[in-house]
XYZ file of C-alpha atoms in Angstrom:
360
model
C -21.070 -6.259 19.668
C -23.478 -6.855 16.802
C -23.763 -7.040 13.059
C -25.380 -4.197 11.139
C -27.681 -4.912 8.199
C -28.927 -2.170 5.883
C -31.679 -3.083 3.455
C -32.687 -0.882 0.509
C -32.270 2.412 2.383
C -33.723 5.430 0.587
C -33.375 9.026 1.732
C -34.430 12.142 -0.185
C -34.133 15.569 1.393
C -36.919 18.147 0.879
C -36.297 20.087 -2.307
C -33.665 17.606 -3.451
C -33.577 16.598 -7.097
C -31.982 13.219 -6.412
C -31.813 10.653 -3.651
C -29.147 11.097 -0.986
C -29.139 7.299 -0.681
C -30.679 5.166 -3.398
C -31.768 1.719 -2.168
C -28.487 1.078 -0.354
C -27.993 -2.419 1.053
C -24.968 -3.489 3.087
C -24.128 -6.182 5.639
C -21.480 -5.340 8.242
C -20.213 -8.308 10.224
C -19.944 -8.546 13.977
C -16.630 -6.928 14.963
C -15.889 -5.724 11.420
C -14.303 -2.367 10.628
C -16.293 -1.046 7.655
C -15.254 2.155 5.894
C -17.714 4.205 3.832
C -15.594 6.080 1.283
C -16.573 8.632 -1.297
C -16.510 12.292 -2.355
C -18.606 14.998 -0.729
C -22.311 14.572 -1.442
C -22.133 10.843 -2.216
C -24.421 9.878 0.693
C -21.925 8.323 3.104
C -22.666 10.625 6.055
C -26.411 10.340 5.435
C -26.044 6.562 5.599
C -24.107 6.820 8.867
C -26.711 9.136 10.356
C -29.486 6.689 9.445
C -27.603 3.943 11.289
C -27.299 6.312 14.262
C -30.970 7.304 14.152
C -30.163 10.957 13.498
C -31.908 10.667 10.120
C -34.971 8.579 9.363
C -35.093 6.767 5.987
C -37.947 7.257 3.544
C -37.831 3.520 2.884
C -35.727 0.528 3.840
C -34.603 -1.102 7.062
C -31.786 -0.828 9.619
C -31.091 -3.933 11.712
C -28.525 -4.009 14.534
C -27.962 -7.448 16.001
C -31.374 -9.066 16.023
C -33.313 -5.796 16.407
C -35.043 -3.738 13.744
C -34.090 -0.197 14.798
C -35.170 1.618 11.621
C -37.338 4.110 13.498
C -35.916 3.695 17.015
C -34.581 6.727 18.884
C -30.769 7.059 18.900
C -30.614 6.429 22.660
C -32.318 3.064 22.151
C -29.822 1.734 19.597
C -26.825 1.202 21.929
C -24.433 3.078 19.658
C -21.482 5.393 20.259
C -20.503 8.113 17.800
C -17.366 10.168 17.230
C -18.039 13.397 15.364
C -15.814 15.329 12.971
C -15.895 18.407 15.230
C -14.741 16.565 18.417
C -17.859 17.876 20.266
C -16.065 18.006 23.624
C -17.481 20.206 26.385
C -15.171 23.216 26.821
C -16.288 23.784 30.446
C -15.540 20.218 31.559
C -12.184 18.633 32.302
C -11.063 15.622 30.269
C -12.157 13.271 33.057
C -15.693 14.671 33.030
C -15.873 14.730 29.235
C -15.008 11.043 28.998
C -17.435 10.015 31.720
C -20.322 12.245 30.622
C -22.306 9.594 28.775
C -21.892 7.062 31.570
C -23.214 9.504 34.138
C -26.187 10.311 31.901
C -26.996 6.585 31.890
C -26.939 6.459 35.674
C -23.767 4.379 36.000
C -22.377 4.273 39.554
C -19.583 6.760 40.247
C -17.034 4.036 41.049
C -17.726 2.300 37.732
C -17.512 5.628 35.879
C -14.117 6.314 37.447
C -12.865 2.836 36.568
C -13.928 3.083 32.933
C -12.583 6.627 32.555
C -9.190 5.536 33.888
C -9.209 2.516 31.569
C -10.004 4.592 28.458
C -7.549 7.319 29.423
C -4.775 4.758 29.805
C -5.671 3.120 26.487
C -5.585 6.473 24.655
C -2.607 7.936 26.535
C -4.713 10.654 28.182
C -3.940 9.925 31.846
C -1.683 13.002 32.306
C -4.428 15.222 30.805
C -7.403 13.984 32.863
C -7.696 17.188 34.892
C -7.051 19.570 32.015
C -9.690 21.456 30.043
C -10.045 21.176 26.229
C -8.573 24.653 25.686
C -5.269 23.307 27.028
C -5.237 20.315 24.692
C -3.894 19.847 21.175
C -6.196 18.838 18.330
C -4.991 15.249 18.534
C -5.642 15.110 22.274
C -9.161 16.485 21.839
C -9.866 13.815 19.271
C -8.609 11.180 21.704
C -11.021 12.534 24.302
C -13.899 12.162 21.828
C -12.878 8.575 21.052
C -12.445 7.742 24.748
C -15.914 9.095 25.512
C -17.332 6.803 22.827
C -15.552 3.575 23.786
C -16.394 3.699 27.512
C -20.066 3.201 26.640
C -19.597 -0.483 25.714
C -21.810 0.109 22.688
C -22.723 -2.562 20.166
C -21.546 -0.361 17.295
C -19.028 2.473 17.080
C -19.753 5.138 14.444
C -17.083 7.601 13.268
C -17.783 10.560 10.982
C -14.479 11.776 9.473
C -12.822 11.948 12.913
C -9.352 12.795 11.583
C -10.237 15.503 9.078
C -9.484 18.372 11.481
C -5.968 17.129 12.264
C -2.838 18.141 10.404
C -1.027 15.623 8.205
C 1.456 14.361 10.811
C -1.224 14.012 13.494
C -3.478 12.128 11.078
C -0.665 9.710 10.334
C 0.094 8.931 13.985
C -3.523 8.914 15.167
C -4.585 6.665 12.292
C -2.214 3.957 13.502
C -3.397 4.419 17.095
C -7.016 4.168 16.025
C -6.470 0.987 14.023
C -4.713 -0.651 16.968
C -7.452 0.496 19.364
C -10.335 -0.854 17.278
C -8.543 -4.175 16.798
C -8.122 -4.465 20.585
C -11.758 -3.576 21.281
C -13.223 -5.796 18.568
C -16.232 -3.483 18.315
C -18.251 -3.340 15.105
C -17.166 -0.022 13.578
C -18.553 2.075 10.727
C -16.156 4.805 9.633
C -16.943 7.585 7.143
C -14.183 9.344 5.218
C -13.354 10.971 1.897
C -9.660 10.178 2.444
C -8.660 7.116 0.446
C -5.490 6.562 2.492
C -7.552 6.318 5.681
C -9.971 3.956 3.988
C -7.326 1.612 2.594
C -5.232 1.549 5.772
C -8.032 1.196 8.342
C -10.875 -0.863 6.932
C -11.432 -4.608 6.913
C -13.661 -3.747 3.963
C -14.230 -0.536 2.028
C -17.579 0.461 0.532
C -17.049 3.060 -2.189
C -20.071 5.330 -2.620
C -21.074 7.553 -5.527
C -24.314 9.447 -6.126
C -26.155 7.732 -3.297
C -25.137 4.171 -4.144
C -22.459 1.711 -3.102
C -20.459 1.119 -6.279
C -18.072 -1.492 -4.891
C -17.489 -3.151 -1.535
C -14.625 -5.449 -0.609
C -11.234 -5.779 1.075
C -9.058 -2.673 0.489
C -6.521 -4.494 -1.679
C -9.262 -5.931 -3.915
C -10.996 -2.581 -4.367
C -7.691 -0.910 -5.219
C -6.387 -3.634 -7.525
C -9.662 -4.504 -9.276
C -11.778 -1.322 -9.456
C -15.286 -2.339 -10.492
C -15.850 0.904 -12.410
C -13.880 3.755 -13.886
C -15.093 5.945 -11.022
C -13.552 3.664 -8.395
C -10.266 3.457 -10.305
C -10.199 7.224 -10.759
C -11.111 7.963 -7.135
C -8.667 5.588 -5.472
C -4.977 6.180 -5.833
C -2.720 9.209 -5.693
C -2.291 9.751 -8.544
C -5.350 7.781 -9.667
C -5.531 5.054 -12.279
C -4.662 6.025 -15.858
C -7.227 5.404 -18.573
C -6.332 5.050 -22.254
C -9.155 5.009 -24.794
C -8.842 3.320 -28.161
C -10.605 1.091 -30.679
C -10.111 -2.673 -30.810
C -8.732 -3.777 -34.178
C -8.012 -7.258 -35.509
C -4.397 -7.889 -36.567
C -2.246 -10.867 -37.489
C -0.949 -10.779 -33.907
C -4.441 -10.850 -32.455
C -6.703 -8.040 -31.223
C -5.023 -4.755 -30.357
C -6.143 -1.429 -28.921
C -5.493 1.249 -31.534
C -4.651 4.518 -29.764
C -4.148 6.442 -32.964
C -0.561 5.864 -34.067
C 0.354 3.259 -31.437
C -1.370 0.122 -30.242
C -1.460 -2.246 -27.290
C -2.311 -5.965 -27.140
C -5.847 -6.814 -26.037
C -6.708 -10.111 -24.279
C -8.173 -12.671 -26.658
C -11.282 -12.859 -24.468
C -12.116 -9.303 -25.548
C -11.926 -10.016 -29.289
C -15.762 -9.720 -29.543
C -15.183 -5.988 -28.986
C -13.378 -5.696 -32.334
C -14.376 -2.463 -34.042
C -15.635 -0.977 -30.771
C -14.060 1.503 -28.353
C -12.450 0.125 -25.212
C -10.667 1.627 -22.210
C -7.509 0.337 -20.593
C -6.866 1.199 -16.953
C -3.436 0.911 -15.358
C -1.992 2.214 -12.103
C 0.928 4.703 -12.361
C 3.127 2.555 -10.106
C 2.603 -0.464 -12.399
C 4.060 1.288 -15.459
C 7.776 0.818 -16.028
C 10.156 3.087 -17.888
C 11.874 0.466 -20.035
C 14.909 0.308 -22.269
C 13.462 -2.623 -24.180
C 10.181 -4.481 -24.370
C 8.229 -1.240 -24.362
C 4.469 -1.248 -24.859
C 4.172 2.384 -26.017
C 6.268 5.510 -26.356
C 5.321 8.636 -24.477
C 6.583 12.212 -24.429
C 7.628 13.479 -21.000
C 5.738 16.645 -20.100
C 6.565 17.167 -16.408
C 8.846 15.498 -13.852
C 7.931 15.981 -10.170
C 10.405 14.681 -7.543
C 8.334 13.543 -4.536
C 11.085 12.183 -2.312
C 10.030 8.540 -2.190
C 9.302 8.522 -5.944
C 9.293 10.684 -9.048
C 5.972 11.422 -10.721
C 6.144 11.635 -14.499
C 3.409 13.212 -16.584
C 3.654 11.851 -20.115
C 1.578 12.084 -23.249
C 0.755 8.988 -25.299
C -1.097 9.645 -28.559
C -2.606 12.804 -27.113
C -3.680 11.130 -23.849
C -2.129 11.881 -20.455
C -0.434 9.018 -18.640
C 1.012 9.354 -15.128
C 3.993 7.181 -14.234
C 5.489 6.608 -10.780
C 9.235 6.192 -11.274
C 12.120 5.572 -8.825
C 13.163 8.696 -6.867
C 16.517 8.940 -8.655
C 14.919 9.008 -12.121
C 15.989 11.971 -14.226
C 14.990 13.016 -17.748
C 14.388 16.231 -19.642
C 10.829 17.300 -20.460
C 10.131 17.015 -24.171
C 12.059 13.780 -24.533
C 10.512 10.416 -25.348
C 10.142 7.561 -22.885
C 9.592 3.891 -23.559
C 6.789 2.697 -21.275
C 5.995 -0.917 -20.465
C 2.492 -1.794 -19.285
C 2.551 -5.317 -17.756
C -0.370 -7.448 -18.915
C -1.285 -8.466 -15.357
C -1.594 -4.804 -14.342
C -4.006 -3.845 -17.124
C -7.734 -3.568 -16.431
C -10.283 -3.260 -19.227
C -13.471 -1.176 -19.136
C -16.514 -0.733 -21.332
C -16.656 2.998 -22.218
C -20.468 2.930 -22.372
C -21.123 1.374 -18.949
C -17.774 2.234 -17.269
C -17.821 -1.315 -15.857
C -14.805 -3.579 -15.489
C -14.762 -6.308 -18.098
C -13.989 -9.822 -16.971
C -10.933 -11.280 -18.687
C -10.093 -14.958 -18.297
């Protein structure tokens, strides 16, 4: 195992108008499960490929353990990689697929057999060892790809959206298996995904990327609860964080956010923003439909029963607010709802910079 250190990595593709990665720096601890999360085109796969040696940076440094491997060949980095497309050999049985890399490295046949049996047992593939990929399900093929990677005893395990080709139920079950497996192995792992649920459930830390940069990096709960920017708050969550824009006004009761007909209290620490626009961010599940003590009144537009909850789309002073209500909640569209926004669930953002404002 080894730590991975990325220093000021820059990559621009020929003909590109912007950098795929823009001076990205990141330290990944020994044995840590790091998730690179972001939308398509944000640079996460490019970053992974530079760690793997499949792309060479225009500037910056990649260090694995105590070795600078920035321009080393992939085979000299002691890495294993699991690809999105499985990349299993259709003309080889599961046993031969798993042991392929070991044989290419000249490992003795007895040791290959031992490691293949170990990985197959760990990933519940023993009954399929003599089958060919065409006879396997998508989940089983992905297990084969993971098994082939872990038998190599690599310093770092790289995964590029390995669950994206599985259906929803398979993703759910395999995600839990993968988390358990990586915890047992203790291998430093870098995992790329655009799926926020995967990121939040798997990673020790999540690095959210946007336009070639890491916008925020931290434990999943911190990134979800304290989004550093509007982008992070709007990208994480299903539905994502609500944002209400207003102007801070001074009143006898202290500063308030004027939404245009209704207002909300603003922390005293933000009183210097009086007369300026401000954004309030709040998660849908934090908003309560209240009979008393309401913060604002909204008009119900749509009610969507989701089984475990009911998703309400409301309108507050012309702005859309999503509310996650109990599954038994019932109301008629067009009616008014009293909504309570707990102070400890409110996050405040500067509309000009989109950055989270510190409130103490």
